[in-house]
Short mmCIF file of C-alpha atoms in Angstrom, two decimals:
data_model
loop_
_atom_site.label_atom_id
_atom_site.label_comp_id
_atom_site.label_asym_id
_atom_site.label_seq_id
_atom_site.Cartn_x
_atom_site.Cartn_y
_atom_site.Cartn_z
CA MET A 251 -5.79 14.47 6.96
CA GLN A 252 -5.03 13.54 10.54
CA LEU A 253 -1.84 13.74 12.69
CA THR A 254 -1.16 10.43 14.34
CA GLU A 255 1.65 8.43 15.94
CA SER A 256 3.83 5.97 14.07
CA PRO A 257 2.42 2.38 13.86
CA PHE A 258 5.93 0.96 14.39
CA GLY A 259 6.35 1.94 17.98
CA MET A 260 8.29 5.25 17.42
CA LYS A 261 6.26 7.17 19.96
CA ASP A 262 8.26 10.39 19.28
CA THR A 263 7.43 10.31 15.56
CA ARG A 264 4.30 11.76 14.17
CA TYR A 265 3.17 12.03 10.67
CA LEU A 266 0.46 13.31 8.42
CA GLU A 267 -1.84 10.66 7.20
CA LEU A 268 -3.55 11.24 3.92
CA ARG A 269 -6.13 8.71 2.91
CA GLU A 270 -9.40 8.37 0.98
CA VAL A 271 -11.91 6.14 2.66
CA ASP A 272 -15.52 5.98 1.76
CA SER A 273 -17.11 3.15 3.61
CA SER A 274 -20.29 3.50 1.57
CA ARG A 275 -18.27 2.44 -1.51
CA ILE A 276 -17.50 -1.20 -1.35
CA ALA A 277 -16.27 -2.40 -4.72
CA PRO A 278 -16.54 -6.05 -5.98
CA LEU A 279 -13.29 -8.07 -5.83
CA ALA A 280 -12.53 -7.88 -9.53
CA CYS A 281 -9.57 -6.77 -11.61
CA THR A 282 -10.22 -5.13 -15.05
CA LEU A 283 -6.72 -5.86 -16.45
CA SER A 284 -6.06 -8.52 -19.02
CA ALA A 285 -3.86 -11.49 -18.05
CA THR A 286 -0.82 -9.86 -19.73
CA ASP A 287 -1.43 -6.50 -18.08
CA GLN A 288 -1.86 -8.17 -14.66
CA GLN A 289 1.57 -9.88 -15.14
CA ASP A 290 3.10 -6.62 -16.05
CA ARG A 291 1.60 -4.83 -13.00
CA LEU A 292 2.74 -7.63 -10.68
CA GLU A 293 6.31 -7.16 -11.92
CA GLN A 294 6.09 -3.49 -11.23
CA TRP A 295 4.80 -4.14 -7.81
CA ASP A 296 7.60 -6.81 -7.17
CA ARG A 297 10.31 -4.17 -8.08
CA VAL A 298 8.85 -1.71 -5.56
CA LEU A 299 7.97 -4.18 -2.84
CA GLY A 300 11.37 -5.81 -3.13
CA VAL A 301 12.83 -2.84 -1.13
CA ALA A 302 10.25 -3.00 1.77
CA GLU A 303 12.13 -3.10 5.07
CA HIS A 304 9.34 -4.51 7.14
CA ARG A 305 5.93 -6.17 6.60
CA THR A 306 3.26 -6.59 9.27
CA SER A 307 -0.15 -8.19 8.91
CA VAL A 308 -3.17 -6.22 10.04
CA THR A 309 -6.91 -6.89 9.97
CA ASP A 310 -7.85 -7.12 6.29
CA GLY A 311 -4.37 -6.46 4.95
CA LEU A 312 -0.74 -5.57 5.31
CA VAL A 313 1.48 -2.70 6.41
CA LEU A 314 4.75 -2.35 4.67
CA ARG A 315 7.49 0.06 5.64
CA PHE A 316 10.07 1.61 3.26
CA ARG A 317 12.85 4.09 3.73
CA LEU A 318 11.75 7.60 2.70
CA ASP A 319 12.92 8.14 -0.84
CA LEU A 320 11.56 10.59 -3.50
CA GLU A 321 11.81 8.16 -6.43
CA LEU A 322 10.25 5.36 -4.42
CA SER A 323 7.39 7.57 -3.08
CA HIS A 324 6.71 8.57 -6.74
CA ALA A 325 6.74 4.85 -7.88
CA LEU A 326 4.40 3.97 -4.98
CA THR A 327 1.83 6.79 -5.67
CA THR A 328 1.93 5.96 -9.41
CA LEU A 329 1.30 2.18 -8.77
CA ILE A 330 -1.44 3.01 -6.18
CA HIS A 331 -3.18 5.31 -8.65
CA ALA A 332 -3.01 2.71 -11.47
CA GLU A 333 -4.11 -0.02 -9.03
CA LEU A 334 -7.28 1.86 -8.01
CA GLU A 335 -8.21 2.21 -11.72
CA CYS A 336 -8.38 -1.54 -12.32
CA CYS A 337 -9.00 -2.99 -8.72
CA SER A 338 -10.93 -0.41 -6.87
CA PHE A 339 -11.67 -2.74 -4.02
CA PHE A 340 -8.19 -2.07 -2.51
CA VAL A 341 -7.83 0.60 0.15
CA PHE A 342 -4.47 2.19 0.23
CA GLN A 343 -3.01 4.39 2.84
CA LEU A 344 0.41 5.94 2.42
CA SER A 345 2.07 7.70 5.40
CA LEU A 346 5.38 9.54 5.38
CA ASP A 347 7.43 10.74 8.29
CA SER A 348 10.98 12.19 8.32
CA HIS A 349 12.50 8.61 7.90
CA PHE A 350 9.95 6.22 6.54
CA MET A 351 7.02 5.63 4.25
CA THR A 352 4.41 3.30 5.54
CA LEU A 353 1.92 1.74 3.03
CA THR A 354 -1.13 -0.01 4.37
CA VAL A 355 -3.08 -2.09 1.93
CA THR A 356 -6.47 -3.54 2.91
CA ALA A 357 -9.42 -5.05 1.09
CA PRO A 358 -12.89 -6.01 2.36
CA GLY A 359 -14.17 -9.44 3.00
CA HIS A 360 -12.27 -12.11 1.12
CA GLY A 361 -9.94 -9.47 -0.33
CA LEU A 362 -7.36 -10.26 2.32
CA ASP A 363 -6.34 -13.38 0.24
CA VAL A 364 -5.83 -11.05 -2.78
CA VAL A 365 -3.76 -8.55 -0.63
CA GLU A 366 -1.59 -11.35 0.77
CA GLN A 367 -0.95 -12.88 -2.73
CA MET A 368 -0.15 -9.50 -4.37
CA PHE A 369 1.79 -7.72 -1.57
CA ARG A 370 3.72 -10.39 0.18
CA ARG A 371 5.25 -11.70 -2.95
CA SER A 372 8.68 -10.05 -2.69
#
């Protein structure tokens, strides 16, 4: 856990950042879901991503900002957990401050294409 400044230029805002990163674990770019389950998962992501207020590209991925909302934070963490079960190559970082939730999604190597296709959809 680390205390950092907001990535969106709000210098007076600080937030706790929780993330699991193990650089020694680089998973292959593969999804274990069936085609039908992949479509269902994309629809779930589309519903959540549809309320993102801002998207920014970063090295190897995207940063999405949402208004702080309890139900939305639950939906995000549930989807992140499910996604890591089938596509363990993604790295998710969810940060919350008093007004916003910031989701950073990255993937190694050619995974940026997958991140762009999946998380820029809405």
